[in-house]
Amino acid sequence: DYWTFTDAPQVVPTVIDDFESGVSPGTPCTPGALPVGFCTFSDAASSVSIVTTDSPPVPVPGSEVGNHVLEVATNVSSGGGFAGVIRGFTTPQDWSRSEGLALWLYGNNTGKVLFIDILDNRAPGSTGDTAERFSVDIIDDFSGWQFVEIPFDSLDRKEVGNGAPNDGLTLTEVHGWAFGVFDAGEAFDNYLDDVSLYGVAELPDLTVNFSTSIFNITEGTTGPVTVKLNRPFTDEDPDEVSVDFTTEPGTAEPGRDYTPVSGTLTFTKAEADTERTFSIETFGDDKFFGNERIVLRLRNPVDVELGTGFQASAIIVDDDPFDSRLLDDFERGAYLWDASSNVTLSNPEYTQGSLMALPGQGAYESVLRASVLPPENIEIQGRICNEGTGVIPVRIRSTDTFDATTIDHTTVRLGNASEAHVDRKSGVARRHQAGGDLLFHFRFADTGLQCDPDFVPLTGLTFDGEPITGQVWRDFPLAQDWSRDEALSFWYYGTGSGDEVGVTLKDNAAADLGPSGWEMVWADEFDGAAGTPPNPENWTH
């Protein structure tokens, strides 16, 4: 028989590092800084050193006399220890057209775990080591030199807590590679030579993604958001592609925390630019809320596919200091507070410059409102406040225990519930609620109070001869130490009613008496053997 061979060009591996120029022995990597050249890393209990040598235990197969290799001497602790070397590039390299990474590796047949990392693209605008790590484990189950080929699609992402993006292995901006040893529990030396790229990768489809999953924007500033193609244009690609972008509410509120934006980004082959940006304007305030999130989405791609990174987040970074002495400012609601049964709690918000605005407040301020409810035999009807120009009809159901004469007559006018009312337009007589009920009206304009659509000033009410009062309080799950502070302070909005408002502190509670002083809330008994069906007659609820 016979073989037929084509005239396809031979693909020669591209050597990245052959170690003929030497390395700086034992130079530790600076945490968070960009690794450039060769540096070492390890946990506190492990050690590592590197040096180039032309005298490995045996020469690399096929190498010439005087060939230099990289010696990596490690003593890695057990229980999760690690150590290794990083090779950082001065400028990022494009490895997207290659199939994988190859190298000569000298093993010691220890059965321990060796690993190879690739440092892929960094976070946008980063000046530190925020490169993603994509890693593969190599079991040291061989002795002597072995040529290792690592296909890029065999790598898995490794989170190292350095703020790296999470947008997949793009290989268009490779910042370096690393070799290491994990959890060995013993000392040994490995040798490396001719770290290379091999093969020709199949050209991936053209896709568009956010450049990172998180964009940080300090509140009160305008920050850029970058969208990019996964690779440069080729002759086979369209001359132009586009994608729509939009912002959506997350924990940040549009119009208050940021200005919503949307639009279309266009990439052209002629410009040979694979990145486009749009900006998000955020608004500052003078209160600590914590970071807030804006959802970012890509939609409606034209002549390009959406990549896996079609959704991202813009984080509005709060630049206001956290006040550890602030007990509550009600910006997150009033759910920590309790009230007596005749008090309704609400959490209104007031804008700067409004009638109810706090002195010196910012654009928005939330407060706690405690509304003391009238007794059950009072029912408010009609449009509350009536825009401040009319009256508020209030019906009092007949009762033997309620004295209507205790109503404050400076703010209300009594009416006759059985008296017919003639509609001025139609001339039809309409009768108020029957049944002997009393009817009176608020003359709101005469009270001198603000016209608040959620508040009705029922002043001077009594029920069974006792003033109508209410309480609100907040109990802490654990006692707090206030001994280093001078006083308790808060803003309070008064109505000028002359009523007394009291403030009580619950201090130094009695010691827990133990089970003898506990109140049973729930109990269950399991008297039967395991697996025995219960007798329904024995159950009580």
Tab-separated table of N, CA and C in Angstrom, residues 356-413:
chain	number	residue	atom	x	y	z
A	356	MET	N	-41.460	68.985	54.512
A	356	MET	CA	-41.097	68.075	55.586
A	356	MET	C	-39.621	67.719	55.587
A	357	ALA	N	-38.814	68.389	54.789
A	357	ALA	CA	-37.390	68.065	54.697
A	357	ALA	C	-36.685	68.367	56.019
A	358	LEU	N	-35.708	67.533	56.368
A	358	LEU	CA	-34.894	67.784	57.544
A	358	LEU	C	-33.912	68.914	57.267
A	359	PRO	N	-33.565	69.682	58.264
A	359	PRO	CA	-32.561	70.729	58.061
A	359	PRO	C	-31.229	70.133	57.603
A	360	GLY	N	-30.720	70.644	56.503
A	360	GLY	CA	-29.423	70.209	56.014
A	360	GLY	C	-29.384	68.843	55.380
A	361	GLN	N	-30.535	68.252	55.090
A	361	GLN	CA	-30.534	66.912	54.513
A	361	GLN	C	-30.038	66.938	53.070
A	362	GLY	N	-29.723	65.741	52.536
A	362	GLY	CA	-29.328	65.606	51.150
A	362	GLY	C	-30.540	65.591	50.237
A	363	ALA	N	-30.370	65.033	49.048
A	363	ALA	CA	-31.446	65.033	48.055
A	363	ALA	C	-32.657	64.258	48.542
A	364	TYR	N	-32.425	63.164	49.300
A	364	TYR	CA	-33.518	62.328	49.795
A	364	TYR	C	-33.234	61.965	51.251
A	365	GLU	N	-34.301	61.849	52.023
A	365	GLU	CA	-34.148	61.446	53.420
A	365	GLU	C	-35.380	60.654	53.838
A	366	SER	N	-35.153	59.456	54.365
A	366	SER	CA	-36.243	58.626	54.865
A	366	SER	C	-36.360	58.813	56.378
A	367	VAL	N	-37.576	58.746	56.885
A	367	VAL	CA	-37.821	58.939	58.310
A	367	VAL	C	-38.765	57.851	58.804
A	368	LEU	N	-38.887	57.751	60.112
A	368	LEU	CA	-39.870	56.870	60.740
A	368	LEU	C	-41.078	57.697	61.128
A	369	ARG	N	-42.253	57.315	60.655
A	369	ARG	CA	-43.491	57.998	61.050
A	369	ARG	C	-44.303	57.043	61.914
A	370	ALA	N	-44.708	57.523	63.080
A	370	ALA	CA	-45.562	56.764	63.980
A	370	ALA	C	-46.910	57.472	64.061
A	371	SER	N	-47.958	56.867	63.524
A	371	SER	CA	-49.294	57.465	63.495
A	371	SER	C	-50.165	56.785	64.545
A	372	VAL	N	-50.608	57.562	65.534
A	372	VAL	CA	-51.490	57.019	66.563
A	372	VAL	C	-52.888	56.921	65.986
A	373	LEU	N	-53.432	55.718	65.990
A	373	LEU	CA	-54.744	55.503	65.381
A	373	LEU	C	-55.856	55.952	66.322
A	374	PRO	N	-56.941	56.487	65.779
A	374	PRO	CA	-58.116	56.783	66.614
A	374	PRO	C	-58.762	55.478	67.048
A	375	PRO	N	-59.643	55.513	68.082
A	375	PRO	CA	-60.315	54.284	68.512
A	375	PRO	C	-61.167	53.709	67.385
A	376	GLU	N	-61.566	52.458	67.547
A	376	GLU	CA	-62.223	51.751	66.460
A	376	GLU	C	-63.552	52.354	66.049
A	377	ASN	N	-64.148	53.216	66.894
A	377	ASN	CA	-65.441	53.762	66.530
A	377	ASN	C	-65.332	55.068	65.757
A	378	ILE	N	-64.121	55.412	65.279
A	378	ILE	CA	-63.957	56.581	64.423
A	378	ILE	C	-63.524	56.109	63.047
A	379	GLU	N	-64.170	56.585	62.036
A	379	GLU	CA	-63.860	56.173	60.674
A	379	GLU	C	-63.655	57.417	59.811
A	380	ILE	N	-62.503	57.539	59.186
A	380	ILE	CA	-62.198	58.668	58.325
A	380	ILE	C	-62.688	58.352	56.917
A	381	GLN	N	-63.451	59.281	56.343
A	381	GLN	CA	-64.001	59.089	55.019
A	381	GLN	C	-63.566	60.231	54.103
A	382	GLY	N	-63.701	60.014	52.814
A	382	GLY	CA	-63.440	61.077	51.854
A	382	GLY	C	-61.966	61.202	51.532
A	383	ARG	N	-61.630	62.203	50.743
A	383	ARG	CA	-60.249	62.427	50.339
A	383	ARG	C	-59.520	63.164	51.446
A	384	ILE	N	-58.528	62.493	52.021
A	384	ILE	CA	-57.801	63.070	53.145
A	384	ILE	C	-57.127	64.366	52.729
A	385	CYS	N	-57.289	65.372	53.555
A	385	CYS	CA	-56.679	66.693	53.377
A	385	CYS	C	-57.358	67.500	52.276
A	386	ASN	N	-57.963	66.812	51.288
A	386	ASN	CA	-58.681	67.513	50.215
A	386	ASN	C	-57.848	68.637	49.621
A	387	GLU	N	-56.539	68.340	49.432
A	387	GLU	CA	-55.595	69.299	48.860
A	387	GLU	C	-55.469	70.568	49.695
A	388	GLY	N	-55.873	70.489	50.967
A	388	GLY	CA	-55.689	71.609	51.883
A	388	GLY	C	-56.706	72.720	51.743
A	389	THR	N	-57.713	72.548	50.881
A	389	THR	CA	-58.646	73.647	50.640
A	389	THR	C	-60.020	73.418	51.243
A	390	GLY	N	-60.334	72.172	51.587
A	390	GLY	CA	-61.695	71.912	52.050
A	390	GLY	C	-61.708	71.283	53.418
A	391	VAL	N	-62.606	70.315	53.597
A	391	VAL	CA	-62.803	69.669	54.886
A	391	VAL	C	-62.622	68.172	54.719
A	392	ILE	N	-62.445	67.498	55.880
A	392	ILE	CA	-62.336	66.048	55.887
A	392	ILE	C	-63.512	65.506	56.678
A	393	PRO	N	-64.437	64.825	56.026
A	393	PRO	CA	-65.572	64.274	56.775
A	393	PRO	C	-65.132	63.086	57.615
A	394	VAL	N	-65.554	63.061	58.878
A	394	VAL	CA	-65.247	61.965	59.795
A	394	VAL	C	-66.553	61.507	60.423
A	395	ARG	N	-66.818	60.214	60.355
A	395	ARG	CA	-68.044	59.657	60.939
A	395	ARG	C	-67.707	58.961	62.249
A	396	ILE	N	-68.490	59.256	63.288
A	396	ILE	CA	-68.310	58.603	64.582
A	396	ILE	C	-69.489	57.665	64.797
A	397	ARG	N	-69.195	56.378	64.868
A	397	ARG	CA	-70.255	55.411	65.101
A	397	ARG	C	-70.813	55.581	66.520
A	398	SER	N	-72.109	55.351	66.653
A	398	SER	CA	-72.762	55.519	67.952
A	398	SER	C	-72.177	54.560	68.975
A	399	THR	N	-71.908	55.023	70.140
A	399	THR	CA	-71.374	54.190	71.215
A	399	THR	C	-71.693	54.844	72.543
A	400	ASP	N	-71.857	54.049	73.566
A	400	ASP	CA	-72.161	54.569	74.889
A	400	ASP	C	-70.908	54.994	75.632
A	401	THR	N	-69.720	54.561	75.122
A	401	THR	CA	-68.489	54.814	75.881
A	401	THR	C	-67.644	55.929	75.306
A	402	PHE	N	-68.043	56.488	74.170
A	402	PHE	CA	-67.239	57.529	73.546
A	402	PHE	C	-67.924	58.877	73.719
A	403	ASP	N	-67.184	59.849	74.233
A	403	ASP	CA	-67.720	61.173	74.502
A	403	ASP	C	-67.278	62.116	73.386
A	404	ALA	N	-68.170	62.426	72.456
A	404	ALA	CA	-67.815	63.261	71.315
A	404	ALA	C	-67.495	64.686	71.730
A	405	THR	N	-67.926	65.068	72.911
A	405	THR	CA	-67.662	66.456	73.322
A	405	THR	C	-66.207	66.682	73.685
A	406	THR	N	-65.411	65.618	73.786
A	406	THR	CA	-63.988	65.790	74.098
A	406	THR	C	-63.175	66.120	72.857
A	407	ILE	N	-63.808	66.147	71.682
A	407	ILE	CA	-63.100	66.535	70.462
A	407	ILE	C	-62.612	67.977	70.589
A	408	ASP	N	-61.408	68.234	70.109
A	408	ASP	CA	-60.852	69.589	70.132
A	408	ASP	C	-61.599	70.434	69.100
A	409	HIS	N	-62.443	71.346	69.571
A	409	HIS	CA	-63.282	72.122	68.665
A	409	HIS	C	-62.524	73.203	67.916
A	410	THR	N	-61.255	73.385	68.233
A	410	THR	CA	-60.479	74.352	67.447
A	410	THR	C	-60.075	73.785	66.097
A	411	THR	N	-60.208	72.503	65.946
A	411	THR	CA	-59.811	71.897	64.669
A	411	THR	C	-60.946	71.168	63.973
A	412	VAL	N	-62.117	70.997	64.629
A	412	VAL	CA	-63.214	70.269	63.993
A	412	VAL	C	-64.512	71.046	64.162
A	413	ARG	N	-65.436	70.723	63.295
A	413	ARG	CA	-66.778	71.317	63.376
A	413	ARG	C	-67.784	70.180	63.359
